[in-house]
């Protein structure tokens, strides 16, 4: 196998900076790809945490004026990842979340911040770092979307390009004047076959327009985004480019998520001693101020609180949870209105509904280890990772029938395959409530429930095979460009 060099471009990478599943994927894929002969390095912005963690990094280049201030390109390794870091303090040296201010609004210069990242990605593609000249540049989400566009408009020999969509809802839309300001052809901003998007420009569209290959994170989502509704404005473009679009499921890092060795859970367990989950459930109930009861099915949620995740529908289904004698432990943060409504429901139902607003990795592990079922009632879900962790921890997933949830969970009613959970559709509060009742009945039938748990534990949720699909994609792309 000829080794292949791939430059991944991502705005967040676990365990260094994470706001969602993109970071998990960007953090796990390079290691998983090694076994397939792919040498991947990852370019990310130099947020304060990154600069702090890479204190010994080597300076490869420096510029007195990079998009309006001094900048440097650094190289370093951390947590098994080989990183390029774009250190441009006037763009990235800001506290907190990578995308928004403390008040939760987008940084006004996000367009320039992520154009700068894509520009250096394209330059690395052209050979800026002689020790690492990539065969393929792989851009993740809108923050990296201009990389294939720069490589295209530069009009020079270039590496192959791949654009991966983790979420169609975030499109990186900006005023069209930005194009010229960040060194792209001004007329490209007026060209529907260029960057133009509903009178402005879109970084995601740019990536989808110019990448040689487009992937998204599940086969079902690859299909859904070709519709007008699922495409969220880009369905037509994706239909046109469907011959280069494919879905590759995400995996999870099975070392980070391993119930046999997990340092964050109260009692470790394996398939043989799955009954130890009861001890984790007891600790979880304590942490969420829930009544201690082994008999009450405990539903867990670990989620961003946003329209996508359908958690407003779960609020409507709270009466069913209460009627059925179930409990709910929800960990999440996001939209203020949802946070307030969940906190109010918890106050009104002490012992039955527990809510913690915030982002807490350790608690996320305990929820997976201690809840009986994990709920993911999303309106759309490109892949979803929490249901994969749930399978690995013996929490039975209850999910909506969309995107990657459809592809990764086998419903109890599906013939011919070992069921691992419950799927409901259409994505409505009624359908969710009906499925909660069904799950409750199954929970009280101990043999059925154990069968679901064991099938989940036996499911391969690792990156092993999925990384192989990316490796084949890179190799296929290189072969087609040689022809
Ligand atoms: P998305 O990327 O759309 O938010 P995913 O399911 O792909 O959804 O990934 C979410 C990741 O973030 C998972 O690793 C999940 O455990 C984690 N996560 C989400 N919310 C929280 C939270 N409040 N606390 C800790 N981890 C969280
Ligand atoms: C996005 C999606 C989620 C997916 C993750 C990683 O944030 O919302 O479904 O699992 O990216 O690909």
mmCIF file of N, CA and C in Angstrom, residues 92-147:
data_model
loop_
_atom_site.group_PDB
_atom_site.id
_atom_site.type_symbol
_atom_site.label_atom_id
_atom_site.label_comp_id
_atom_site.label_asym_id
_atom_site.label_seq_id
_atom_site.Cartn_x
_atom_site.Cartn_y
_atom_site.Cartn_z
ATOM 1 N N UNK A 92 -7.757 34.549 16.833
ATOM 2 C CA UNK A 92 -8.136 33.374 17.639
ATOM 3 C C UNK A 92 -7.887 33.504 19.140
ATOM 4 N N UNK A 93 -7.118 34.487 19.570
ATOM 5 C CA UNK A 93 -6.800 34.559 21.005
ATOM 6 C C UNK A 93 -7.976 35.168 21.772
ATOM 7 N N UNK A 94 -9.069 34.391 21.828
ATOM 8 C CA UNK A 94 -10.277 34.867 22.505
ATOM 9 C C UNK A 94 -10.762 33.752 23.416
ATOM 10 N N UNK A 95 -11.239 34.116 24.595
ATOM 11 C CA UNK A 95 -11.632 33.081 25.556
ATOM 12 C C UNK A 95 -12.936 32.383 25.163
ATOM 13 N N UNK A 96 -13.154 31.220 25.740
ATOM 14 C CA UNK A 96 -14.468 30.568 25.628
ATOM 15 C C UNK A 96 -14.656 29.813 24.331
ATOM 16 N N UNK A 97 -15.920 29.715 23.957
ATOM 17 C CA UNK A 97 -16.351 28.966 22.777
ATOM 18 C C UNK A 97 -15.659 29.493 21.509
ATOM 19 N N UNK A 98 -15.276 28.586 20.601
ATOM 20 C CA UNK A 98 -14.528 29.024 19.416
ATOM 21 C C UNK A 98 -15.303 29.916 18.450
ATOM 22 N N UNK A 99 -16.621 29.888 18.508
ATOM 23 C CA UNK A 99 -17.395 30.574 17.458
ATOM 24 C C UNK A 99 -18.159 31.803 17.939
ATOM 25 N N UNK A 100 -18.476 31.830 19.247
ATOM 26 C CA UNK A 100 -19.380 32.892 19.704
ATOM 27 C C UNK A 100 -18.801 33.653 20.887
ATOM 28 N N UNK A 101 -19.302 34.855 21.082
ATOM 29 C CA UNK A 101 -18.883 35.696 22.206
ATOM 30 C C UNK A 101 -19.498 35.164 23.505
ATOM 31 N N UNK A 102 -19.112 35.764 24.607
ATOM 32 C CA UNK A 102 -19.667 35.354 25.909
ATOM 33 C C UNK A 102 -21.185 35.528 25.917
ATOM 34 N N UNK A 103 -21.696 36.453 25.112
ATOM 35 C CA UNK A 103 -23.154 36.672 25.044
ATOM 36 C C UNK A 103 -23.820 35.669 24.105
ATOM 37 N N UNK A 104 -23.018 34.822 23.475
ATOM 38 C CA UNK A 104 -23.589 33.781 22.624
ATOM 39 C C UNK A 104 -23.859 34.214 21.194
ATOM 40 N N UNK A 105 -23.331 35.368 20.789
ATOM 41 C CA UNK A 105 -23.517 35.739 19.375
ATOM 42 C C UNK A 105 -22.230 35.459 18.593
ATOM 43 N N UNK A 106 -22.403 35.151 17.294
ATOM 44 C CA UNK A 106 -21.248 34.851 16.452
ATOM 45 C C UNK A 106 -20.248 36.004 16.495
ATOM 46 N N UNK A 107 -18.956 35.684 16.547
ATOM 47 C CA UNK A 107 -17.955 36.740 16.398
ATOM 48 C C UNK A 107 -18.182 37.408 15.048
ATOM 49 N N UNK A 108 -18.204 38.751 15.024
ATOM 50 C CA UNK A 108 -18.528 39.433 13.759
ATOM 51 C C UNK A 108 -17.523 39.150 12.648
ATOM 52 N N UNK A 109 -16.300 38.760 13.022
ATOM 53 C CA UNK A 109 -15.298 38.513 11.981
ATOM 54 C C UNK A 109 -15.100 37.012 11.711
ATOM 55 N N UNK A 110 -16.120 36.190 11.996
ATOM 56 C CA UNK A 110 -15.956 34.749 11.752
ATOM 57 C C UNK A 110 -15.577 34.432 10.309
ATOM 58 N N UNK A 111 -16.082 35.234 9.379
ATOM 59 C CA UNK A 111 -15.745 34.985 7.978
ATOM 60 C C UNK A 111 -14.234 35.066 7.757
ATOM 61 N N UNK A 112 -13.624 36.121 8.278
ATOM 62 C CA UNK A 112 -12.171 36.294 8.112
ATOM 63 C C UNK A 112 -11.427 35.220 8.909
ATOM 64 N N UNK A 113 -11.937 34.924 10.124
ATOM 65 C CA UNK A 113 -11.242 33.945 10.978
ATOM 66 C C UNK A 113 -11.101 32.598 10.264
ATOM 67 N N UNK A 114 -12.180 32.162 9.613
ATOM 68 C CA UNK A 114 -12.105 30.829 9.013
ATOM 69 C C UNK A 114 -11.622 30.867 7.558
ATOM 70 N N UNK A 115 -11.700 32.031 6.920
ATOM 71 C CA UNK A 115 -11.030 32.166 5.615
ATOM 72 C C UNK A 115 -9.519 32.022 5.828
ATOM 73 N N UNK A 116 -9.018 32.618 6.903
ATOM 74 C CA UNK A 116 -7.572 32.552 7.178
ATOM 75 C C UNK A 116 -7.130 31.100 7.357
ATOM 76 N N UNK A 117 -7.963 30.326 8.029
ATOM 77 C CA UNK A 117 -7.637 28.909 8.244
ATOM 78 C C UNK A 117 -7.586 28.174 6.903
ATOM 79 N N UNK A 118 -8.598 28.433 6.069
ATOM 80 C CA UNK A 118 -8.676 27.740 4.783
ATOM 81 C C UNK A 118 -7.535 28.161 3.856
ATOM 82 N N UNK A 119 -7.165 29.451 3.951
ATOM 83 C CA UNK A 119 -6.068 29.934 3.094
ATOM 84 C C UNK A 119 -4.779 29.164 3.393
ATOM 85 N N UNK A 120 -4.470 29.002 4.672
ATOM 86 C CA UNK A 120 -3.216 28.316 4.983
ATOM 87 C C UNK A 120 -3.329 26.827 4.647
ATOM 88 N N UNK A 121 -4.536 26.280 4.743
ATOM 89 C CA UNK A 121 -4.732 24.875 4.336
ATOM 90 C C UNK A 121 -4.380 24.723 2.861
ATOM 91 N N UNK A 122 -4.880 25.653 2.044
ATOM 92 C CA UNK A 122 -4.597 25.580 0.609
ATOM 93 C C UNK A 122 -3.092 25.747 0.365
ATOM 94 N N UNK A 123 -2.464 26.636 1.129
ATOM 95 C CA UNK A 123 -1.024 26.830 0.939
ATOM 96 C C UNK A 123 -0.240 25.579 1.337
ATOM 97 N N UNK A 124 -0.658 24.917 2.400
ATOM 98 C CA UNK A 124 0.005 23.646 2.749
ATOM 99 C C UNK A 124 -0.225 22.657 1.597
ATOM 100 N N UNK A 125 -1.412 22.731 1.006
ATOM 101 C CA UNK A 125 -1.700 21.896 -0.164
ATOM 102 C C UNK A 125 -0.732 22.166 -1.309
ATOM 103 N N UNK A 126 -0.319 23.429 -1.442
ATOM 104 C CA UNK A 126 0.614 23.795 -2.524
ATOM 105 C C UNK A 126 2.070 23.532 -2.155
ATOM 106 N N UNK A 127 2.329 23.076 -0.928
ATOM 107 C CA UNK A 127 3.715 22.736 -0.584
ATOM 108 C C UNK A 127 4.382 23.688 0.387
ATOM 109 N N UNK A 128 3.609 24.478 1.126
ATOM 110 C CA UNK A 128 4.179 25.427 2.089
ATOM 111 C C UNK A 128 5.092 24.735 3.103
ATOM 112 N N UNK A 129 4.735 23.493 3.465
ATOM 113 C CA UNK A 129 5.556 22.742 4.432
ATOM 114 C C UNK A 129 6.192 21.572 3.673
ATOM 115 N N UNK A 130 7.443 21.738 3.217
ATOM 116 C CA UNK A 130 8.027 20.713 2.340
ATOM 117 C C UNK A 130 8.026 19.316 2.967
ATOM 118 N N UNK A 131 8.102 19.232 4.291
ATOM 119 C CA UNK A 131 8.128 17.911 4.931
ATOM 120 C C UNK A 131 6.757 17.222 4.896
ATOM 121 N N UNK A 132 5.735 17.966 4.567
ATOM 122 C CA UNK A 132 4.402 17.350 4.516
ATOM 123 C C UNK A 132 3.597 17.998 3.395
ATOM 124 N N UNK A 133 3.721 17.408 2.220
ATOM 125 C CA UNK A 133 2.939 17.889 1.076
ATOM 126 C C UNK A 133 1.802 16.892 0.873
ATOM 127 N N UNK A 134 0.580 17.312 1.180
ATOM 128 C CA UNK A 134 -0.519 16.342 1.176
ATOM 129 C C UNK A 134 -0.948 15.908 -0.223
ATOM 130 N N UNK A 135 -1.404 14.668 -0.310
ATOM 131 C CA UNK A 135 -2.042 14.174 -1.533
ATOM 132 C C UNK A 135 -3.496 14.619 -1.581
ATOM 133 N N UNK A 136 -4.074 14.773 -0.382
ATOM 134 C CA UNK A 136 -5.494 15.117 -0.279
ATOM 135 C C UNK A 136 -5.664 16.154 0.834
ATOM 136 N N UNK A 137 -6.496 17.156 0.584
ATOM 137 C CA UNK A 137 -6.902 18.080 1.648
ATOM 138 C C UNK A 137 -8.353 17.757 1.987
ATOM 139 N N UNK A 138 -8.604 17.460 3.251
ATOM 140 C CA UNK A 138 -9.935 17.018 3.691
ATOM 141 C C UNK A 138 -10.524 18.076 4.634
ATOM 142 N N UNK A 139 -11.524 18.793 4.130
ATOM 143 C CA UNK A 139 -12.119 19.908 4.871
ATOM 144 C C UNK A 139 -13.369 19.440 5.622
ATOM 145 N N UNK A 140 -13.485 19.816 6.888
ATOM 146 C CA UNK A 140 -14.649 19.466 7.695
ATOM 147 C C UNK A 140 -15.527 20.696 7.952
ATOM 148 N N UNK A 141 -16.770 20.611 7.538
ATOM 149 C CA UNK A 141 -17.787 21.639 7.824
ATOM 150 C C UNK A 141 -17.426 23.021 7.264
ATOM 151 N N UNK A 142 -18.355 23.980 7.458
ATOM 152 C CA UNK A 142 -18.205 25.267 6.768
ATOM 153 C C UNK A 142 -16.925 26.000 7.146
ATOM 154 N N UNK A 143 -16.445 25.773 8.369
ATOM 155 C CA UNK A 143 -15.255 26.517 8.801
ATOM 156 C C UNK A 143 -14.058 26.223 7.903
ATOM 157 N N UNK A 144 -14.063 25.045 7.271
ATOM 158 C CA UNK A 144 -12.953 24.678 6.385
ATOM 159 C C UNK A 144 -13.367 24.758 4.917
ATOM 160 N N UNK A 145 -14.606 25.195 4.672
ATOM 161 C CA UNK A 145 -15.187 25.087 3.331
ATOM 162 C C UNK A 145 -14.464 25.860 2.247
ATOM 163 N N UNK A 146 -13.770 26.948 2.628
ATOM 164 C CA UNK A 146 -13.086 27.714 1.579
ATOM 165 C C UNK A 146 -11.809 27.025 1.095
ATOM 166 N N UNK A 147 -11.336 25.993 1.798
ATOM 167 C CA UNK A 147 -10.063 25.371 1.370
ATOM 168 C C UNK A 147 -10.171 24.826 -0.061
#
